[in-house]
Coordinates of C-alpha atoms in Angstrom, one line a residue:
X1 CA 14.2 -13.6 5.9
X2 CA 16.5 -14.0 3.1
X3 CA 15.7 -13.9 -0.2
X4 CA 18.6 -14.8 -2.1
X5 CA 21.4 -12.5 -1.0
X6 CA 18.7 -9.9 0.2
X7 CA 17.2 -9.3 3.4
X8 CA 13.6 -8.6 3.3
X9 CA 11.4 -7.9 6.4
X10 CA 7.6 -7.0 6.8
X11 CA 6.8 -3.8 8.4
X12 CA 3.8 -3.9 9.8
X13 CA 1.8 -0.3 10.2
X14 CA -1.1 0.2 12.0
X15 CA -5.0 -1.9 12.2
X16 CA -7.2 -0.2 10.1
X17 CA -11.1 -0.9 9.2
X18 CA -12.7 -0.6 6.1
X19 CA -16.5 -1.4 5.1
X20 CA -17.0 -5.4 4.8
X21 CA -18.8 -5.1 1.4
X22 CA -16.6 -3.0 -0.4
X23 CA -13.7 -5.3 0.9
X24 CA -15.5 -8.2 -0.5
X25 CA -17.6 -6.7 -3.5
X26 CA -20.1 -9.6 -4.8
X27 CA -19.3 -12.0 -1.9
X28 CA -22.4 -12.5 0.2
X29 CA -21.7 -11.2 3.6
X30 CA -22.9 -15.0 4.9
X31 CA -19.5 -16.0 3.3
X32 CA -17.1 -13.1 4.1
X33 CA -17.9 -12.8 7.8
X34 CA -17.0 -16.0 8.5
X35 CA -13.6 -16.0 7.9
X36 CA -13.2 -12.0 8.5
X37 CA -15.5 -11.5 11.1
X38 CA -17.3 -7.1 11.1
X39 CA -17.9 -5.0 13.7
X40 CA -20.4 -3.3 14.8
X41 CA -20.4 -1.2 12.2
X42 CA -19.5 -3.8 9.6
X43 CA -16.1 -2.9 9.3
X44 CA -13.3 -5.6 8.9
X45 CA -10.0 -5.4 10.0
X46 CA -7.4 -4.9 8.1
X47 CA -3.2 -4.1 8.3
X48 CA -0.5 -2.5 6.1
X49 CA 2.2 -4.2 5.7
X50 CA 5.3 -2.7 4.3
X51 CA 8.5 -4.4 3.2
X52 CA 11.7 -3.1 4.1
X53 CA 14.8 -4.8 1.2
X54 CA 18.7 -4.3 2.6
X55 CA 20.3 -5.4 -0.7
X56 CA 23.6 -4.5 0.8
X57 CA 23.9 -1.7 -1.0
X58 CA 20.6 -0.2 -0.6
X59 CA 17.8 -0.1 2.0
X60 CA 14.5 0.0 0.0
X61 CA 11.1 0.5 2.3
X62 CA 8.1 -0.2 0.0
X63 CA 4.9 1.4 1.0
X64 CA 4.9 3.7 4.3
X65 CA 1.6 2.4 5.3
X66 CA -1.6 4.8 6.7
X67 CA 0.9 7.2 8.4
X68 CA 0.3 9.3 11.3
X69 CA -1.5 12.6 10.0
X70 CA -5.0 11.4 10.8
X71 CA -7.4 13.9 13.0
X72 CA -9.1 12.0 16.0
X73 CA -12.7 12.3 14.1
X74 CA -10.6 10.3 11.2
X75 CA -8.8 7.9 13.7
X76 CA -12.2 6.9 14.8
X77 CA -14.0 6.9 11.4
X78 CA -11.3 4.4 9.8
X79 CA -11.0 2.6 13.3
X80 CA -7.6 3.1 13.3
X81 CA -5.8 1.6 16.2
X82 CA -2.0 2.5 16.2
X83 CA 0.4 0.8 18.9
X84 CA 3.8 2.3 18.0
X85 CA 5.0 4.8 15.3
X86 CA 6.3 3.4 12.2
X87 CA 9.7 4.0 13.0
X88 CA 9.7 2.7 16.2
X89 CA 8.5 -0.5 14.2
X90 CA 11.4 0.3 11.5
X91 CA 14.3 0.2 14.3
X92 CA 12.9 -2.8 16.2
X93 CA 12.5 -4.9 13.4
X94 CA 14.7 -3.8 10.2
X95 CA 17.6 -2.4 13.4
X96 CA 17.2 1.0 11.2
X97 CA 15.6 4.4 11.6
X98 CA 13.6 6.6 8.8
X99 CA 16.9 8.2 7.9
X100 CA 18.8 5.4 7.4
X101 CA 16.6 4.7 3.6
X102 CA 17.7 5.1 0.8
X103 CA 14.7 4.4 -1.5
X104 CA 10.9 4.2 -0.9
X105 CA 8.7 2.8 -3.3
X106 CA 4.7 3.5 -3.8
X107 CA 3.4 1.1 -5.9
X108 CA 0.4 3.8 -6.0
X109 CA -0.6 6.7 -3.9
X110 CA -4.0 6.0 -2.3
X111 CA -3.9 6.7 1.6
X112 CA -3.2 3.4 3.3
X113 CA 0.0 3.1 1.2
X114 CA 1.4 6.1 0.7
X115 CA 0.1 8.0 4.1
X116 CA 3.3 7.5 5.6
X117 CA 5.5 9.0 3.3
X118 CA 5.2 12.5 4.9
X119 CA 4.9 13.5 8.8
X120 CA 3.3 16.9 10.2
X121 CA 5.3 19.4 11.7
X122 CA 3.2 20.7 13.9
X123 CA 3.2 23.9 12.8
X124 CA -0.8 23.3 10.6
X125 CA -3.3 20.9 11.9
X126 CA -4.0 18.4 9.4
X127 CA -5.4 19.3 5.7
X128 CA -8.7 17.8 5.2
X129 CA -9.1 16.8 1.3
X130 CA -11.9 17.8 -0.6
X131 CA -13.5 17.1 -3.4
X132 CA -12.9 21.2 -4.8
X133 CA -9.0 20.9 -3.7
X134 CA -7.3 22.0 -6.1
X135 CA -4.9 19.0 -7.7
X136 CA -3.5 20.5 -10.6
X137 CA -0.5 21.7 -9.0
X138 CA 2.7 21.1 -8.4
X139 CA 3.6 22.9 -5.8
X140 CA 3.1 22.3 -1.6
X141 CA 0.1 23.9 -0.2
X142 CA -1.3 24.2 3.3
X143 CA -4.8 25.1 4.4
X144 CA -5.5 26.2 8.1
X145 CA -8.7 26.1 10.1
X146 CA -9.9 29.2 8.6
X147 CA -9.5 27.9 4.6
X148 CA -6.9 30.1 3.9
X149 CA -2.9 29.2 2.7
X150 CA -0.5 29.5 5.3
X151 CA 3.2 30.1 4.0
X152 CA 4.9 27.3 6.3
X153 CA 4.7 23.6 5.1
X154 CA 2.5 21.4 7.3
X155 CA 4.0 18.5 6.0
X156 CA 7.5 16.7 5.5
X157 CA 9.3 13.8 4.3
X158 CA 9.6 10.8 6.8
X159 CA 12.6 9.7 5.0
X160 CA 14.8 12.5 4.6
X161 CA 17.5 10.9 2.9
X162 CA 15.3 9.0 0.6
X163 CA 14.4 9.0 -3.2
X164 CA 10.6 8.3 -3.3
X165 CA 9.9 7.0 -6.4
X166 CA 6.0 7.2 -8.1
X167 CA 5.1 6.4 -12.0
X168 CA 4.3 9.1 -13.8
X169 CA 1.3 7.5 -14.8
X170 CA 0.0 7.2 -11.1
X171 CA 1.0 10.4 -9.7
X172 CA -0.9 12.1 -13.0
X173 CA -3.9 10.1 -12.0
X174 CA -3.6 11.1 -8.0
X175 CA -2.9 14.5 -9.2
X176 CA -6.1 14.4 -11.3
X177 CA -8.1 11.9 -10.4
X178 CA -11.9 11.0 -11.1
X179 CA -15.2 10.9 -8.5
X180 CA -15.0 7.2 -7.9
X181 CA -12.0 7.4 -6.2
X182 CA -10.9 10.6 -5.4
X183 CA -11.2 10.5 -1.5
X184 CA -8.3 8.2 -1.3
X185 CA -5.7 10.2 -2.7
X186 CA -4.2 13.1 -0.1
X187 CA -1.8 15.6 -1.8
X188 CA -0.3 15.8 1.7
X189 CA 1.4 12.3 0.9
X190 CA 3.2 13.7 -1.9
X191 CA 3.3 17.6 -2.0
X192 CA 6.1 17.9 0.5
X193 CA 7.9 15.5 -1.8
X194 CA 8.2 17.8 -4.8
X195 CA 9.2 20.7 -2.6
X196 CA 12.2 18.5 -0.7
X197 CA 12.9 17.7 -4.3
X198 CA 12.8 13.9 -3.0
X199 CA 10.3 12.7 -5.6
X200 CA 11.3 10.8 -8.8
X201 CA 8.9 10.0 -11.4
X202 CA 9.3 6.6 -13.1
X203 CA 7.8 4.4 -15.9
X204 CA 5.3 2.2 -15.3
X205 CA 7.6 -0.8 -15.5
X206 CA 11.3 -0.4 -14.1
X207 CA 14.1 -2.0 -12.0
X208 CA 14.7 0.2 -9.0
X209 CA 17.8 -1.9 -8.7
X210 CA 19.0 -5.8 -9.7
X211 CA 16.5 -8.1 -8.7
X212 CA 14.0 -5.9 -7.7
X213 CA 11.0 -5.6 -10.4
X214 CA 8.0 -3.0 -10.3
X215 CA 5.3 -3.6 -12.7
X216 CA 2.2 -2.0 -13.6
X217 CA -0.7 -3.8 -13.6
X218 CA -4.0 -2.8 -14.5
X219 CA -7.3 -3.9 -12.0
X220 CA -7.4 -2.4 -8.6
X221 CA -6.8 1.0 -10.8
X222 CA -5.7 1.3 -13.4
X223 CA -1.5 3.0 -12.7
X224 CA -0.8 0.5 -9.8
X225 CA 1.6 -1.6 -9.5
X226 CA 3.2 -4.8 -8.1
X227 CA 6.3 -5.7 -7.2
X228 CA 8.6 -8.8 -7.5
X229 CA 12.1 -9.4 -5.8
X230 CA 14.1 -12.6 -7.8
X231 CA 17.4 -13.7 -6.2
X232 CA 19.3 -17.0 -5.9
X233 CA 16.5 -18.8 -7.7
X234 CA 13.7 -17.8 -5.6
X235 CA 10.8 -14.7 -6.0
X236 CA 8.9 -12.6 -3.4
X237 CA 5.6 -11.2 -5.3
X238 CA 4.2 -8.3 -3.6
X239 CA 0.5 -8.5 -4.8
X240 CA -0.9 -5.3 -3.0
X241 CA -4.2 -4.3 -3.8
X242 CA -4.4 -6.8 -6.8
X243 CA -4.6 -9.8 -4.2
X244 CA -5.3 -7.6 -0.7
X245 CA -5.8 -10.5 1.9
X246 CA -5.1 -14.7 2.1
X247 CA -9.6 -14.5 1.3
X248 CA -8.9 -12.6 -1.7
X249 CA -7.2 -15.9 -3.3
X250 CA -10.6 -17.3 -4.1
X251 CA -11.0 -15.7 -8.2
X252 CA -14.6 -14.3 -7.1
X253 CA -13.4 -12.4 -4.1
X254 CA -12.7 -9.4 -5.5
X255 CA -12.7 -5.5 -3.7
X256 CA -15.4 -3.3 -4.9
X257 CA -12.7 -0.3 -4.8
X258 CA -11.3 -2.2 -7.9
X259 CA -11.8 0.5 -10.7
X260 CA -11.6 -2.9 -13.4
X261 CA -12.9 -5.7 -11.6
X262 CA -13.0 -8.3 -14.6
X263 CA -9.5 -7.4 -15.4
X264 CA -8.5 -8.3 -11.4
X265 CA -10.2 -11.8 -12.5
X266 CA -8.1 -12.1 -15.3
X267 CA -4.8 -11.3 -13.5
X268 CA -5.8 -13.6 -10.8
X269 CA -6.3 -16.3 -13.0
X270 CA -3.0 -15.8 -14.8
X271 CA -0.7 -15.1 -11.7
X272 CA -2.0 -17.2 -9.1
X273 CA -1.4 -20.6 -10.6
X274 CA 2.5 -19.5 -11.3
X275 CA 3.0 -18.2 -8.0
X276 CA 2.0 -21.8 -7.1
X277 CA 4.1 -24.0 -9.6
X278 CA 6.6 -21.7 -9.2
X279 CA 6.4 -22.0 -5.1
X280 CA 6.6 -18.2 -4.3
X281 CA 6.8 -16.2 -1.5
X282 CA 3.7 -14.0 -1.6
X283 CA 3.3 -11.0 0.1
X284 CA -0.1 -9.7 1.0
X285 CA -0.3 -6.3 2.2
X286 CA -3.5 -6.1 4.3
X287 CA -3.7 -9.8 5.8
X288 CA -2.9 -8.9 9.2
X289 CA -2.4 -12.6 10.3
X290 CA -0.6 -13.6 7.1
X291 CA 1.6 -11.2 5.3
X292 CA 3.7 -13.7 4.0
X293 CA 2.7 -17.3 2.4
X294 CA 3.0 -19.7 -0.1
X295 CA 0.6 -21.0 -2.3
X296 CA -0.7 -25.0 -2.5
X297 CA -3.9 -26.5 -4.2
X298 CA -6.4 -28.7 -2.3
X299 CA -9.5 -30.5 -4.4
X300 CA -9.0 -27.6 -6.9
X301 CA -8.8 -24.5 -4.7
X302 CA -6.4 -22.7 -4.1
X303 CA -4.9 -21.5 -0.5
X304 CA -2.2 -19.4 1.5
X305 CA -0.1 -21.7 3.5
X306 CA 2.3 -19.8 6.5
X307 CA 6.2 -19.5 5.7
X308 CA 8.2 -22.3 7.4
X309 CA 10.2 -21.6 9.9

């Protein structure tokens, strides 16, 4: 797909599930499960769906999806269900591999966007996160099976020719951050990062290059941030976690992860009716049916229409 003179493709990672209710917050579940149906265990399913930017100049991957660190108990716990590695996806649909970026962009650093940032090398088995990790530092660590710091990374960058870069304000939060959302921030998404030297920290509004604007917008938490690409008159809004799936349209459907749900509201309210006078391309990150739409109104409502072909 073009948008203006830039190329822009969705990446799709791997299916994921996450709990129905905190995917839906105040919804009833009468509602929700009609168009997003649980399973067994009332888990919906969800995608990530990155977007790759060849500006001619620059290839630009934003978000690197759930990645591919997970241990089986965690595979099954999250229900993920991976067909292909990412860059098996990058290669068949961008016609580029991992080294071939030149830019990767986290809009924030929770798991299921950032996870594929960093790959093991075999040489640890995964670190599990807990709540008494210690955050504060800087530098790469690796725990074994036995607790203890091994002296060889476990971890490195997918993108070794990359410049990731991560506000300030959001990698101080992941770094640091509070009980209510602490388990989805793994230092092993950005540790490796700091020792590669790969990892730049930005403001919480910038311009990566032309066209191309990240802004920080407060609701899901409270350092995320969106992402818009203008060229040639027309705009691709990356919502991420702000507007998660096509349901998520409707003002009311709002995540319970959102750290400032009221403030979600009030973006939703604001954005939603410009992306539709405006006729934008929006890009939702977990709709695994529907990564890409624009918006139109019928009697009052407001819904995701597919791209035409």
């Amino acid at each position: 797909m073009e948008v203006g003179d830039y190329r822009v493709e969705v990446i799709p990672d791997t299916e994921f599930r996450l709990d129905g209710g905190a995917m839906f917050g105040v919804v009833p579940r009468v509602l929700w499960e009609r168009v997003s149906p649980p399973d067994e265990l009332n888990r919906v399913t969800l995608t990530c769906n990155c977007l790759f930017v060849d500006t001619g100049k620059k290839k630009i991957l934003v978000e690197t999806g759930m990645g591919e660190k997970w241990s089986p108990r965690e595979i099954e716990m999250y229900g993920i269900r991976r067909t292909r590695p990412f860059a098996d996806s990058l290669r068949a649909i961008a016609g580029c591999g991992p080294d071939d970026i030149d830019i990767v962009i986290n809009t924030h650093l929770h798991f299921d966007h950032a996870g594929g940032n960093t790959l093991s090398t075999g040489t640890h088995p995964p670190r599990v996160q807990t709540a008494e990790t210690d955050r504060s530092r800087a530098e790469p660590t690796v725990v074994d099976d036995s607790g203890f710091a091994g002296e060889s990374p476990a971890f490195q960058s997918q993108f070794k020719n990359a410049r990731y870069l991560v506000s300030r304000s959001e990698f101080a939060h992941a770094t640091s951050p509070h009980e209510r959302d602490r388990a989805s921030y793994l230092d092993n998404n950005w540790q490796p990062l700091i020792d590669s030297q790969q990892l730049d920290l930005m403001p919480d509004s910038y311009e990566p290059v032309e066209g191309i604007f990240v802004e920080q917008v407060r609701g899901h938490s409270e350092t995320m941030q969106t992402v818009r690409i203008t060229r040639g008159g027309e705009t691709l809004f990356g919502f991420f976690d702000m507007v998660p799936t096509r349901h998520h349209i409707a003002p009311a459907w709002i995540m319970s992860y959102d750290l400032y749900p009221t403030e979600t509201l009030e973006f939703k309210k604001r954005v939603l009716p410009q992306a539709l006078e405006e006729s934008w391309i929006c890009h939702l990150y977990h709709d695994r049916e529907m990564p890409l739409c624009r918006l139109a109104e019928i009697d009052g409502k407001l819904f995701a229409l597919p791209l035409e072909n």
